mmCIF file of C-alpha atoms in Angstrom:
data_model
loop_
_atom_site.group_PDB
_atom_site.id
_atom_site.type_symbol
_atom_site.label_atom_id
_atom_site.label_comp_id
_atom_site.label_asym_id
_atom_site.label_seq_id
_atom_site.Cartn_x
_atom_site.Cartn_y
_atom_site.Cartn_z
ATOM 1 C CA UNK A 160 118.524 96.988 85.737
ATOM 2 C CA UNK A 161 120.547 96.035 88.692
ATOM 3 C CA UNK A 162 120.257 92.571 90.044
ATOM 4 C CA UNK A 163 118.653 92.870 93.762
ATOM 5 C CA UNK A 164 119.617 89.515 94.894
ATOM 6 C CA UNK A 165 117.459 89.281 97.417
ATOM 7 C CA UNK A 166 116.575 86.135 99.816
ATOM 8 C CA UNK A 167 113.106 85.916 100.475
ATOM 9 C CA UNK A 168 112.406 85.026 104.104
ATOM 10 C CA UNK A 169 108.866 86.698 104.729
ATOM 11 C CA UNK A 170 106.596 83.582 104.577
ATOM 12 C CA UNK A 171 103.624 85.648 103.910
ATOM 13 C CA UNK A 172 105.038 87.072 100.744
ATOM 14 C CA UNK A 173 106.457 83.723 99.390
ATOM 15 C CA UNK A 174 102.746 82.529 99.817
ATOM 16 C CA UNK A 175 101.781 85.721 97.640
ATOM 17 C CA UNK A 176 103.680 85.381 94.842
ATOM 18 C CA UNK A 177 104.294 81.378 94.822
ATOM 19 C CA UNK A 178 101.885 81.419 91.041
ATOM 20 C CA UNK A 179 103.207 84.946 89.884
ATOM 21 C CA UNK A 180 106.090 83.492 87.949
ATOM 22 C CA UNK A 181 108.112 86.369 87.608
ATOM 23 C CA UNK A 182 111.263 86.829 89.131
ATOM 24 C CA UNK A 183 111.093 88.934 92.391
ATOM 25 C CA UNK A 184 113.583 90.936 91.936
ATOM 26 C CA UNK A 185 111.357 92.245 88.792
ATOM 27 C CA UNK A 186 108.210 92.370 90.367
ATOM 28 C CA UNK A 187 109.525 94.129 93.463
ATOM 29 C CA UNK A 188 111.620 96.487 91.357
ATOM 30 C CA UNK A 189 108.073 97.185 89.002
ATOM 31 C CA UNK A 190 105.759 97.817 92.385
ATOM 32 C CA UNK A 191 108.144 100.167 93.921
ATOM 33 C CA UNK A 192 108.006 102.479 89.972
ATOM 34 C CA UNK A 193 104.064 102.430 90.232
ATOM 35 C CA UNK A 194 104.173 103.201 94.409
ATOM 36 C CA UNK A 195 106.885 106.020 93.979
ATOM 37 C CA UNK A 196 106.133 107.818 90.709
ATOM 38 C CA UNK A 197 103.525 109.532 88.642
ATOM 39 C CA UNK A 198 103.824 106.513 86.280
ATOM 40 C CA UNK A 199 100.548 104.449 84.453
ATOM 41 C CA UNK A 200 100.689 100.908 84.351
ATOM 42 C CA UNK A 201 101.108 101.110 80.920
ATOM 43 C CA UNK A 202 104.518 103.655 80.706
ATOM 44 C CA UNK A 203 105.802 100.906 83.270
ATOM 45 C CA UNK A 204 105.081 98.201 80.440
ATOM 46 C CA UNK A 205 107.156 100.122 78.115
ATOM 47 C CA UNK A 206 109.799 100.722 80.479
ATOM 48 C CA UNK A 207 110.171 97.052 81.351
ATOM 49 C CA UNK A 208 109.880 96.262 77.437
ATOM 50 C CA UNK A 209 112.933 98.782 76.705
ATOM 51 C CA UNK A 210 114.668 96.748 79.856
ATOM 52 C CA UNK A 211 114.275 93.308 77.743
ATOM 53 C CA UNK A 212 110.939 92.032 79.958
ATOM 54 C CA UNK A 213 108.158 91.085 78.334
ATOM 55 C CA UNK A 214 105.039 91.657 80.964
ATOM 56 C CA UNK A 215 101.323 93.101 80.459
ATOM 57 C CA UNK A 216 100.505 96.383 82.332
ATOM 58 C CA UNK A 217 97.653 94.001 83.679
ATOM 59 C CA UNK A 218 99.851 91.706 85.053
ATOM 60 C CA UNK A 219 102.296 94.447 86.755
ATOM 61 C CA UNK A 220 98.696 95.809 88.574
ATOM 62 C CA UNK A 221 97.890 92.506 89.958
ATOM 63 C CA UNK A 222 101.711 92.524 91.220
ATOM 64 C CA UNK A 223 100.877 95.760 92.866
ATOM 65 C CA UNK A 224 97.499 94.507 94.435
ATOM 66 C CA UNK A 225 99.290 91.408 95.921
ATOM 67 C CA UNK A 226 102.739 92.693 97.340
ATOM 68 C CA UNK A 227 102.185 95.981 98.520
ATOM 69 C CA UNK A 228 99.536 95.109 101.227
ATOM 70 C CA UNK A 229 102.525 92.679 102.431
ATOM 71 C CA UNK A 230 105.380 95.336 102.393
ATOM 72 C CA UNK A 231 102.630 97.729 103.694
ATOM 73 C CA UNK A 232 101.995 95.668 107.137
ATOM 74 C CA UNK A 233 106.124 95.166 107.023
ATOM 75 C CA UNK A 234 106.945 98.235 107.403
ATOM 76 C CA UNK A 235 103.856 99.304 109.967
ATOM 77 C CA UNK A 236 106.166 97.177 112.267
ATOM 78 C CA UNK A 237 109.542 99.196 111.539
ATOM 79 C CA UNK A 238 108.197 102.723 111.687
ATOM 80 C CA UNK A 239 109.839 105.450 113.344
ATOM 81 C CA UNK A 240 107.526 107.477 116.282
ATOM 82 C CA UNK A 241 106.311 110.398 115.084
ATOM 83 C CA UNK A 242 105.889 113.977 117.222
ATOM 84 C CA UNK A 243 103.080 113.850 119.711
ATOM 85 C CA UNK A 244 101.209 117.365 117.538
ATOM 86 C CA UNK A 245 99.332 115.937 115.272
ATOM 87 C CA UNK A 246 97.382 117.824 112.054
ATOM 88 C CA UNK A 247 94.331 115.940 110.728
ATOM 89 C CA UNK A 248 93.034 116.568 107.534
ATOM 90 C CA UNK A 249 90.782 114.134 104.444
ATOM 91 C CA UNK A 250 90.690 114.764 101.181
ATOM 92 C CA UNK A 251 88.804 113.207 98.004
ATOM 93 C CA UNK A 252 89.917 109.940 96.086
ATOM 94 C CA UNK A 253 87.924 109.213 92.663
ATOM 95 C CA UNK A 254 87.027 105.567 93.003
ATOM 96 C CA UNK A 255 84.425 103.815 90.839
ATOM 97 C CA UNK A 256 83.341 106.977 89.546
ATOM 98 C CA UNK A 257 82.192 107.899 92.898
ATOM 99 C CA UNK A 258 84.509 110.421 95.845
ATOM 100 C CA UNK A 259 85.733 108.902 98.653
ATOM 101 C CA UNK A 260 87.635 110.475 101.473
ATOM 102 C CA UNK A 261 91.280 109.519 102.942
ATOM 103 C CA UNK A 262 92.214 110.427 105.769
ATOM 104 C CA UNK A 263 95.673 111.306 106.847
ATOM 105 C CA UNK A 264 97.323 113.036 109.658
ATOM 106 C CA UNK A 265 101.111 114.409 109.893
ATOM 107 C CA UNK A 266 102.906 115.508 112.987
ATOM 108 C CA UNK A 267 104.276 119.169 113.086
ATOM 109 C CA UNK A 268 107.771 118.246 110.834
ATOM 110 C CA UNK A 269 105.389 116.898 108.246
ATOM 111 C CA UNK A 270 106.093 113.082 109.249
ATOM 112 C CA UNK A 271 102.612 110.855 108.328
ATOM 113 C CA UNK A 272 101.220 109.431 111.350
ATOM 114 C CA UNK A 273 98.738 107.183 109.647
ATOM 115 C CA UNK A 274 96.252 107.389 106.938
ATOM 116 C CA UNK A 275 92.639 105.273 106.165
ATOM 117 C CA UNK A 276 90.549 105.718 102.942
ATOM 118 C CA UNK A 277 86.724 105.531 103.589
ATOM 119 C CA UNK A 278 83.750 105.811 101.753
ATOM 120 C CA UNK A 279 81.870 108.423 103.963
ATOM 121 C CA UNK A 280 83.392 111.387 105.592
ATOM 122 C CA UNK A 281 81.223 111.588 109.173
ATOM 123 C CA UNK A 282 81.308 111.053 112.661
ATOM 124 C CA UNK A 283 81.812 107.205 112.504
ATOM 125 C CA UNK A 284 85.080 107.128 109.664
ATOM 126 C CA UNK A 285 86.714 109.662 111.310
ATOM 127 C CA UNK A 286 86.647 107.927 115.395
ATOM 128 C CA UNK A 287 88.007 104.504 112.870
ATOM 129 C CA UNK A 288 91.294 106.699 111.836
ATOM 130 C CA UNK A 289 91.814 108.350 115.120
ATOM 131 C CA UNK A 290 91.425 104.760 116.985
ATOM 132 C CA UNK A 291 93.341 103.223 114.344
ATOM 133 C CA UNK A 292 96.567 106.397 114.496
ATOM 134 C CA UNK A 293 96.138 106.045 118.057
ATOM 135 C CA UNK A 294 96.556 101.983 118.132
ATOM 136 C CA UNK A 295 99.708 102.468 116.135
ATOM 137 C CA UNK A 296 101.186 105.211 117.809
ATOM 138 C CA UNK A 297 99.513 106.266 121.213
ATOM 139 C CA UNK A 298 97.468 108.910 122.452
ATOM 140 C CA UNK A 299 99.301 112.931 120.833
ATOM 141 C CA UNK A 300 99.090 115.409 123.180
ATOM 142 C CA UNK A 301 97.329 117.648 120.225
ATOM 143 C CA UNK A 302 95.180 117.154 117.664
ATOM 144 C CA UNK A 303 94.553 120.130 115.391
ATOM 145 C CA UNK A 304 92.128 119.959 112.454
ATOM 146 C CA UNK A 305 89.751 122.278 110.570
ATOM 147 C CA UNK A 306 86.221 123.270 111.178
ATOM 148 C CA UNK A 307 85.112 119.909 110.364
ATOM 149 C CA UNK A 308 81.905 118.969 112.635
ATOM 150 C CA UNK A 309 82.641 115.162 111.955
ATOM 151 C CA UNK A 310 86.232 115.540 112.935
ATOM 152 C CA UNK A 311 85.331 117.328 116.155
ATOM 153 C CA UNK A 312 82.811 115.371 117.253
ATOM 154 C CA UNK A 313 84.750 112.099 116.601
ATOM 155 C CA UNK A 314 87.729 113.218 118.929
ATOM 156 C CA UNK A 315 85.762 114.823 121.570
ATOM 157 C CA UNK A 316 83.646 111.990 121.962
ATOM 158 C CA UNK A 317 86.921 109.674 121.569
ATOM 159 C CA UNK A 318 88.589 111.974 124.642
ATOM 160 C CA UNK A 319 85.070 111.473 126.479
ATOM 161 C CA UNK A 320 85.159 107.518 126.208
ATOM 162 C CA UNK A 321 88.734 106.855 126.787
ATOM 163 C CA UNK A 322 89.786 109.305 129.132
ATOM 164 C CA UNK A 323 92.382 110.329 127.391
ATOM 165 C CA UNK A 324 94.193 113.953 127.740
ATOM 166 C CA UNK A 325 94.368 115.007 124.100
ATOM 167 C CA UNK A 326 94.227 119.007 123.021
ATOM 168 C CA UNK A 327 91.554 119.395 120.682
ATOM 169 C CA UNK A 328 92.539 122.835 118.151
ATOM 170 C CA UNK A 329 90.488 124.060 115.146
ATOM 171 C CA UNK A 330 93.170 125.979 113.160
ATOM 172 C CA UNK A 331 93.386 126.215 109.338
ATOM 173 C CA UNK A 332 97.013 127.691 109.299
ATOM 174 C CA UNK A 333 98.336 124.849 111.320
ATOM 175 C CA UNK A 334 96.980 122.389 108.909
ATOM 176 C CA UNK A 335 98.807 123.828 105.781
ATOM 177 C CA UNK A 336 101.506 120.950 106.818
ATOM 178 C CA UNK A 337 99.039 118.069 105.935
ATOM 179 C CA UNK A 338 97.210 120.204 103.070
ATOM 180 C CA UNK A 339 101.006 120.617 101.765
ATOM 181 C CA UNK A 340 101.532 117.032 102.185
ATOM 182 C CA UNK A 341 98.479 115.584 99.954
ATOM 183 C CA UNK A 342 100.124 117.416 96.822
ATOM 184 C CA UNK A 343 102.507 114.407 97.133
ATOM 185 C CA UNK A 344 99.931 111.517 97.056
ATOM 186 C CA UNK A 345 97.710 113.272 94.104
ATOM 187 C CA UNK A 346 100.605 113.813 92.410
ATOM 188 C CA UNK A 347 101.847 110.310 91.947
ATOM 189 C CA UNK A 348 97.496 108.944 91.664
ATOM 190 C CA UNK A 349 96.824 111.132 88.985
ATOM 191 C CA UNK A 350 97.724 109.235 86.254
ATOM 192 C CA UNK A 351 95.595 105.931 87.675
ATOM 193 C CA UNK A 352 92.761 107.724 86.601
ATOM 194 C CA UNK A 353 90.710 107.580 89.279
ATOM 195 C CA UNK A 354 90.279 103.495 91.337
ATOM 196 C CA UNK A 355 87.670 100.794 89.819
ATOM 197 C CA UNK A 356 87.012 99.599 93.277
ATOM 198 C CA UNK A 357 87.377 100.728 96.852
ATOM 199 C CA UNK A 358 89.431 97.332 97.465
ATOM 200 C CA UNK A 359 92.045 98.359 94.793
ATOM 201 C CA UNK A 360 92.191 101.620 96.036
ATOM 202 C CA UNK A 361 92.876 101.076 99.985
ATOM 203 C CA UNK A 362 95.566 98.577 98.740
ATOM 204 C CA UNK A 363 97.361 100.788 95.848
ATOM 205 C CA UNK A 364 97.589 104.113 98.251
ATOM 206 C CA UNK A 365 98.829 101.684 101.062
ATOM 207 C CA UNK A 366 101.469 101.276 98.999
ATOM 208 C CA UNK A 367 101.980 105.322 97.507
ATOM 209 C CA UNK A 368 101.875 106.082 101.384
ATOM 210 C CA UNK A 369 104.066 103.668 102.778
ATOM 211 C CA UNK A 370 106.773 104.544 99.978
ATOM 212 C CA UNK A 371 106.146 108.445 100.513
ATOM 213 C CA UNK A 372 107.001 107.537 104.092
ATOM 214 C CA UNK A 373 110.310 105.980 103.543
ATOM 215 C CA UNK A 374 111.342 109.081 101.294
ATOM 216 C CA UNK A 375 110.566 111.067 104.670
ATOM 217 C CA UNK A 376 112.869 108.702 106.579
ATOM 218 C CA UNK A 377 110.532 107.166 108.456
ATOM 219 C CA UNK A 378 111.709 103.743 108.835
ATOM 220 C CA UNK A 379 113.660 102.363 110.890
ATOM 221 C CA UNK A 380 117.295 101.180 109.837
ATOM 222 C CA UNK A 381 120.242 100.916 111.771
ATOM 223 C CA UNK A 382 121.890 104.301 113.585
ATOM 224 C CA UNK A 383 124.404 105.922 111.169
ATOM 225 C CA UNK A 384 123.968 103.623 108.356
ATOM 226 C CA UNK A 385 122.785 105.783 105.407
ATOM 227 C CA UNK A 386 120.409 103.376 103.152
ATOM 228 C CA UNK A 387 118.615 104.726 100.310
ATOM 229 C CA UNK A 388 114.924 104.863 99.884
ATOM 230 C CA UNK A 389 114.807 101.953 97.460
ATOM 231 C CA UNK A 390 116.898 99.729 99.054
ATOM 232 C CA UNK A 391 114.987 100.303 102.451
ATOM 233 C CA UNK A 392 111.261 99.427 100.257
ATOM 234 C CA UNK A 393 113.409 96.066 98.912
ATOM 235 C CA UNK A 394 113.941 95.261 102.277
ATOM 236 C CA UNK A 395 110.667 94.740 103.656
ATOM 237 C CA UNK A 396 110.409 91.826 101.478
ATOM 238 C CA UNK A 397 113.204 90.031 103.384
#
């Protein structure tokens, strides 16, 4: 395993892991494996054993719980725009034995404009991710989603109190891109088994979807310099 030599300069993260006691380069390399791949905490405690590092899959979850919200809010700040057509679309997250919904919209090349996990799927949670999207990114010029009377009351009463010109479109097709694009973040939560609490589980997908966005290219790095995904996750902790 590669030496990242890293210099930690993000003051909020040094705060984080000031009484982890792990190197960073380890912890940083062992939150990127669970955020990335369809790995348990438990094949990553192997994996590090077989690498000479001694550390409980317990420990590398509390790693995860404590760093990614940090890289998550990084890289919020160094995201790319996305397309002004946006395709809305929730779907269902086990988490204490109970479903909850996330939330997630991509623009029409499949880029993620934002995501939000909530416990009820109405009216209310889904104005919270289109004011939320909206904060982060301005106002699309479309917003398609399904037949979902939540979803269309939430933006038509959003367009009614803000004034703003949006393009409201109920098509199923259209949102194949964001049905597509949930395959990826099952995929790689599949093996967690499901979320013991609702706090875990908005902080552990922050991280999934933040590193599913830098696959996508999403983040912003400097023009013609070709960085790979890995190295661009390692650098939101510097």
């Amino acid at each position: 395993m590669a030496p990242l030599h890293l210099q930690l300069a993000n003051s909020t993260l040094r705060r984080v892991i000031k009484r982890l006691h792990f190197p960073l380069e380890i912890m940083l390399v062992c939150v990127r494996w669970y955020a990335a791949y369809p790995l348990s905490l438990r094949n990553l405690e192997e994996m590090m054993a077989e690498r000479g590092v001694t550390v409980d899959h317990a420990t590398v979850h509390r790693w995860a719980l404590k760093i990614l919200p940090v890289l998550t809010a990084v890289f919020r700040t160094r995201k790319r725009s996305v397309d002004g057509s946006w395709r809305v679309d929730e779907t269902y997250i086990l988490v204490g034995g109970q479903w909850k919904y996330l939330y997630r919209a991509v623009d029409r090349m499949g880029l993620t404009v934002d995501f939000l996990l909530t416990a009820r799927r109405d009216e209310a949670a889904a104005r919270r991710f289109f004011e939320q999207a909206i904060n982060l990114h301005d106002a699309p010029e479309k917003i398609t989603i399904d037949k979902s009377g939540a979803n269309t009351a939430a933006v038509r009463a959003l367009i009614a109190d803000s004034g703003l010109a949006i393009e409201l479109r109920q098509s199923k097709y259209l949102n194949n891109v964001v049905e597509q694009d949930h395959r990826a973040i099952k995929r790689r939560i599949r093996p967690m088994m499901g979320f013991k609490s609702f706090w875990a589980a908005r902080r552990i997908l922050a991280g999934v979807e933040t590193m599913h966005m830098i696959r996508k290219g999403q983040m912003s790095c400097p023009k013609g310099v070709v960085t790979p995904a890995a190295q661009q996750f390692y650098s939101l902790a510097i």
